[in-house]
Coordinates of N, CA, C and O in Angstrom, one line a residue:
X1 N 104.5 116.8 78.2 CA 104.1 115.5 78.2 C 104.9 114.6 79.2 O 106.0 114.7 79.0
X2 N 104.2 113.8 80.1 CA 104.9 112.9 80.8 C 104.6 111.5 80.5 O 103.3 111.1 80.3
X3 N 105.5 110.6 80.2 CA 105.3 109.2 80.0 C 105.8 108.3 81.2 O 107.1 108.4 81.5
X4 N 105.0 107.4 81.7 CA 105.3 106.6 82.7 C 105.8 105.7 81.7 O 105.4 104.9 81.0
X5 N 107.2 105.4 82.1 CA 108.1 104.2 81.2 C 108.4 103.0 82.2 O 108.6 103.3 83.2
X6 N 108.5 101.6 81.7 CA 109.1 100.6 82.3 C 110.5 100.3 81.6 O 110.7 100.2 80.6
X7 N 111.7 100.3 82.2 CA 112.8 100.2 81.8 C 113.1 98.3 81.6 O 112.7 97.7 82.2
X8 N 113.5 98.2 80.2 CA 113.6 96.9 79.8 C 115.0 96.6 80.2 O 116.0 97.4 80.2
X9 N 115.5 95.5 80.7 CA 114.9 94.4 81.1 C 114.1 94.5 82.3 O 113.4 93.3 82.7
X10 N 114.6 95.1 83.2 CA 113.9 95.0 84.6 C 112.8 95.2 84.9 O 112.5 95.0 86.1
X11 N 112.1 95.9 84.1 CA 110.6 96.7 84.3 C 111.0 97.5 85.2 O 109.5 97.6 86.0
X12 N 111.6 98.0 85.7 CA 111.7 98.9 86.9 C 111.1 100.4 86.5 O 111.5 100.8 85.1
X13 N 110.2 100.7 87.3 CA 109.5 102.3 86.7 C 110.5 103.3 86.9 O 111.5 103.4 87.5
X14 N 110.4 103.9 85.5 CA 111.1 105.3 85.3 C 110.3 106.4 84.9 O 109.4 105.9 84.3
X15 N 110.5 107.6 85.0 CA 109.7 108.5 84.4 C 110.6 109.6 83.5 O 111.7 110.0 83.5
X16 N 110.2 109.7 82.2 CA 110.7 110.2 81.3 C 109.8 111.3 81.0 O 108.7 111.0 80.6
X17 N 110.4 112.5 81.3 CA 109.9 113.8 81.0 C 110.2 114.7 79.9 O 111.1 114.6 79.9
X18 N 109.4 114.7 79.0 CA 109.9 115.4 77.8 C 108.7 115.8 76.9 O 108.0 115.0 76.8
X19 N 109.1 117.0 76.3 CA 108.0 117.4 75.6 C 108.3 116.9 74.1 O 109.2 116.6 73.6
X20 N 107.1 116.3 73.4 CA 106.6 116.3 72.1 C 107.1 117.6 71.6 O 106.4 118.4 71.4
X21 N 108.1 117.3 70.6 CA 108.5 118.3 69.6 C 107.5 118.5 68.5 O 107.4 117.4 67.9
X22 N 107.1 119.7 68.1 CA 106.2 119.7 66.9 C 107.0 120.6 65.7 O 107.5 121.5 66.2
X23 N 106.7 119.9 64.7 CA 107.1 120.8 63.3 C 106.0 121.0 62.7 O 105.3 120.0 62.2
X24 N 105.3 122.1 62.5 CA 104.3 122.6 61.7 C 104.6 122.8 60.3 O 105.3 123.3 59.9
X25 N 103.7 122.1 59.5 CA 104.2 121.9 58.0 C 102.7 122.6 57.5 O 101.9 122.0 57.6
X26 N 103.1 123.0 56.1 CA 102.1 123.4 55.1 C 101.0 123.9 56.0 O 99.7 123.7 56.2
X27 N 101.2 125.2 56.7 CA 100.5 125.8 57.7 C 99.7 124.8 58.6 O 100.2 124.5 59.5
X28 N 98.1 125.4 58.7 CA 97.5 124.4 59.6 C 97.1 123.1 59.3 O 96.4 122.3 59.7
X29 N 97.4 122.8 58.1 CA 97.3 121.6 57.5 C 97.7 120.0 57.9 O 97.3 119.3 57.6
X30 N 99.2 120.3 58.3 CA 99.7 118.9 58.9 C 100.3 119.5 60.0 O 100.8 120.3 60.7
X31 N 101.0 118.1 61.0 CA 101.7 118.4 62.3 C 102.6 117.1 62.2 O 102.1 116.0 62.0
X32 N 103.8 117.3 62.2 CA 104.8 116.2 62.9 C 105.2 116.4 64.3 O 105.3 117.5 64.8
X33 N 105.2 115.3 64.9 CA 105.4 115.0 66.4 C 106.9 114.4 66.6 O 107.0 113.0 66.0
X34 N 107.7 114.6 67.3 CA 109.1 114.0 67.6 C 109.2 113.9 68.8 O 108.9 114.7 69.9
X35 N 109.9 112.8 69.4 CA 110.0 112.4 70.6 C 111.6 112.3 70.9 O 112.1 111.4 70.2
X36 N 112.4 113.2 71.5 CA 113.6 113.3 71.8 C 114.2 113.2 72.9 O 113.6 114.0 74.1
X37 N 115.2 112.3 73.6 CA 115.5 112.0 74.9 C 117.2 112.1 74.9 O 117.4 111.4 74.3
X38 N 117.6 113.0 75.9 CA 119.1 112.8 75.8 C 119.5 113.4 74.4 O 120.5 112.7 74.1
X39 N 119.1 114.4 73.4 CA 119.5 114.4 72.1 C 119.7 113.2 71.2 O 120.2 113.2 70.4
X40 N 118.7 112.0 71.8 CA 118.7 111.1 70.7 C 117.2 110.8 70.2 O 116.2 111.2 71.1
X41 N 116.9 110.9 68.9 CA 115.7 110.7 68.5 C 115.0 109.0 68.7 O 115.8 108.2 68.9
X42 N 114.0 109.4 69.2 CA 113.2 108.2 69.9 C 112.1 107.6 69.1 O 111.9 106.4 68.8
X43 N 111.4 108.8 68.6 CA 110.2 108.4 67.7 C 109.5 109.7 67.1 O 110.0 110.7 67.3
X44 N 108.6 109.1 66.0 CA 107.8 110.2 65.4 C 106.6 109.8 64.8 O 106.3 108.5 65.0
X45 N 105.6 110.8 64.4 CA 104.4 110.8 64.1 C 103.9 111.4 63.4 O 104.4 112.9 63.9
X46 N 103.0 111.6 62.4 CA 102.6 112.9 61.6 C 101.1 112.7 61.4 O 100.6 111.6 61.7
X47 N 100.5 113.9 61.2 CA 99.2 113.9 60.9 C 98.8 115.2 59.9 O 99.3 116.0 59.8
X48 N 98.1 114.5 58.9 CA 97.7 115.5 58.0 C 96.1 115.3 57.7 O 95.3 114.4 57.5
X49 N 95.9 116.6 57.3 CA 94.4 117.1 57.4 C 93.9 116.7 55.7 O 94.8 116.9 55.0
X50 N 92.6 116.5 55.4 CA 92.1 116.5 54.1 C 92.1 117.8 53.5 O 91.8 118.7 54.0
X51 N 92.4 118.0 52.2 CA 92.8 119.1 51.4 C 90.9 119.4 51.0 O 91.1 120.7 50.6
X52 N 90.6 118.9 50.0 CA 89.5 119.3 49.4 C 87.9 119.4 50.2 O 88.1 119.0 51.4
X53 N 87.3 120.4 49.8 CA 86.1 120.6 50.7 C 85.5 119.7 51.2 O 84.9 119.1 52.5
X54 N 85.5 118.0 50.5 CA 85.0 117.2 50.7 C 85.6 116.2 51.5 O 85.0 115.2 52.3
X55 N 87.0 116.4 51.8 CA 87.7 115.6 52.9 C 88.3 116.4 54.1 O 88.9 116.0 55.0
X56 N 88.1 117.6 54.2 CA 88.7 118.7 55.5 C 88.0 118.2 56.7 O 88.8 118.5 57.4
X57 N 87.0 117.4 56.7 CA 86.7 116.9 58.3 C 87.2 115.5 58.6 O 87.0 115.1 59.8
X58 N 88.4 115.4 58.0 CA 89.0 114.1 58.1 C 90.4 114.1 58.3 O 91.0 115.2 57.5
X59 N 91.3 113.4 59.0 CA 92.7 113.4 58.9 C 93.4 112.2 59.0 O 92.7 111.2 59.3
X60 N 94.3 112.2 58.5 CA 95.3 110.9 58.9 C 96.3 111.0 59.3 O 97.5 111.7 59.2
X61 N 96.7 109.8 60.1 CA 97.8 109.6 61.2 C 99.1 108.8 60.2 O 98.5 107.6 59.8
X62 N 99.9 109.3 60.4 CA 101.1 108.4 59.2 C 102.4 108.6 60.1 O 102.6 109.4 61.0
X63 N 103.4 107.6 59.3 CA 104.5 107.8 59.7 C 104.7 107.4 61.2 O 105.9 108.2 61.8
X64 N 103.9 106.4 62.1 CA 104.7 106.2 63.4 C 105.8 105.6 63.5 O 105.7 104.2 62.8
X65 N 106.8 106.2 64.3 CA 107.8 105.0 64.0 C 108.4 105.1 65.8 O 108.7 106.7 66.2
X66 N 108.8 104.4 66.5 CA 109.7 104.3 67.3 C 111.0 103.3 67.6 O 110.7 102.4 66.9
X67 N 112.1 104.0 67.7 CA 113.1 102.9 67.7 C 113.2 101.9 68.3 O 112.3 101.7 69.3
X68 N 113.7 100.6 68.0 CA 113.3 99.5 68.8 C 113.6 99.2 70.2 O 113.1 98.5 70.7
X69 N 114.7 100.0 70.6 CA 114.9 100.0 72.3 C 113.9 100.5 73.0 O 113.9 100.2 74.4
X70 N 113.1 101.5 72.3 CA 112.0 101.9 72.7 C 110.4 101.7 73.0 O 109.6 102.1 73.2
X71 N 110.8 100.5 72.1 CA 109.1 100.1 71.8 C 108.7 99.4 73.0 O 109.3 98.6 73.9
X72 N 107.2 99.2 73.2 CA 106.8 98.5 74.2 C 106.6 99.3 75.3 O 106.2 99.1 76.5
X73 N 106.9 100.6 75.0 CA 106.6 101.6 76.6 C 105.7 102.6 76.2 O 105.7 103.9 76.9
X74 N 104.7 102.4 75.2 CA 103.3 102.9 75.2 C 104.0 104.5 74.7 O 103.1 105.6 74.8
X75 N 104.9 104.7 74.0 CA 105.5 106.2 73.7 C 104.6 106.2 72.0 O 104.1 107.3 71.6
X76 N 104.4 105.4 71.3 CA 103.4 105.3 70.2 C 102.3 105.7 70.6 O 101.5 106.6 69.7
X77 N 101.5 105.5 71.7 CA 100.5 105.5 72.1 C 100.3 107.2 72.3 O 99.0 107.7 72.0
X78 N 101.2 107.5 73.0 CA 101.4 109.1 73.6 C 101.3 109.9 72.5 O 100.8 111.0 72.3
X79 N 102.1 109.5 71.1 CA 102.3 110.3 69.8 C 100.7 110.2 69.1 O 100.4 111.1 68.7
X80 N 100.1 109.4 69.3 CA 98.8 109.1 68.3 C 97.9 110.0 69.1 O 96.9 110.6 68.8
X81 N 98.0 110.0 70.5 CA 97.2 111.0 71.5 C 97.4 112.3 70.9 O 96.3 112.9 71.1
X82 N 98.4 112.6 71.1 CA 99.0 114.3 70.3 C 98.2 114.4 69.4 O 97.9 115.5 69.0
X83 N 98.5 113.6 68.2 CA 97.7 113.7 66.8 C 96.1 114.0 67.0 O 95.8 114.7 66.3
X84 N 95.8 113.0 68.0 CA 94.2 113.2 68.2 C 93.9 114.4 68.6 O 92.7 115.0 68.4
X85 N 94.5 114.9 69.8 CA 94.3 116.3 70.4 C 94.6 117.2 69.4 O 93.6 118.2 69.1
X86 N 95.5 117.1 68.4 CA 95.7 118.3 67.4 C 94.5 118.2 66.5 O 94.1 119.4 66.1
X87 N 93.8 116.9 66.1 CA 93.0 117.0 65.1 C 91.6 117.8 65.8 O 90.9 118.3 65.2
X88 N 91.3 117.6 67.0 CA 90.2 118.0 67.5 C 90.1 119.6 67.7 O 89.4 119.9 67.5
X89 N 91.4 120.1 67.8 CA 91.8 121.5 67.6 C 91.5 122.2 66.5 O 91.0 123.3 65.8
X90 N 91.7 121.0 65.5 CA 91.4 121.3 63.9 C 90.0 121.3 63.5 O 89.7 121.4 62.1
X91 N 89.1 120.7 64.6 CA 87.7 120.6 64.2 C 87.5 119.5 63.3 O 86.8 119.4 62.4
X92 N 88.4 118.4 63.4 CA 88.2 117.2 62.6 C 87.5 116.2 63.3 O 87.7 115.6 64.3
X93 N 86.5 115.7 62.4 CA 85.4 114.8 63.1 C 85.8 113.2 62.7 O 85.1 112.1 63.2
X94 N 86.5 113.1 61.8 CA 87.2 111.7 61.2 C 88.7 111.5 61.0 O 89.2 112.3 60.7
X95 N 89.0 110.6 61.7 CA 90.7 110.3 62.2 C 90.8 109.1 61.7 O 90.2 108.0 61.9
X96 N 91.7 108.8 60.4 CA 92.2 107.6 60.2 C 93.6 107.2 60.8 O 94.4 108.0 60.9

């Protein structure tokens, strides 16, 4: 994953290249994504798929959090995009 960021306050473009780390929980039913930069926690986001036969077509994104000094740099958008991509691989047709 490559994120193009603008450094606050100068707004000078910088490039942060860091994989979003994934922690798979509960088998294939959910995923947690973390952003770490220089061994510092930057943010996280989770997604969980519905468990019952009536809700397996859906998934919910939850726990979107970005450290305050990293907000406004489209990191949350990148995390949500990763969740949406995971949902696609799981054949989820409805995303909350």
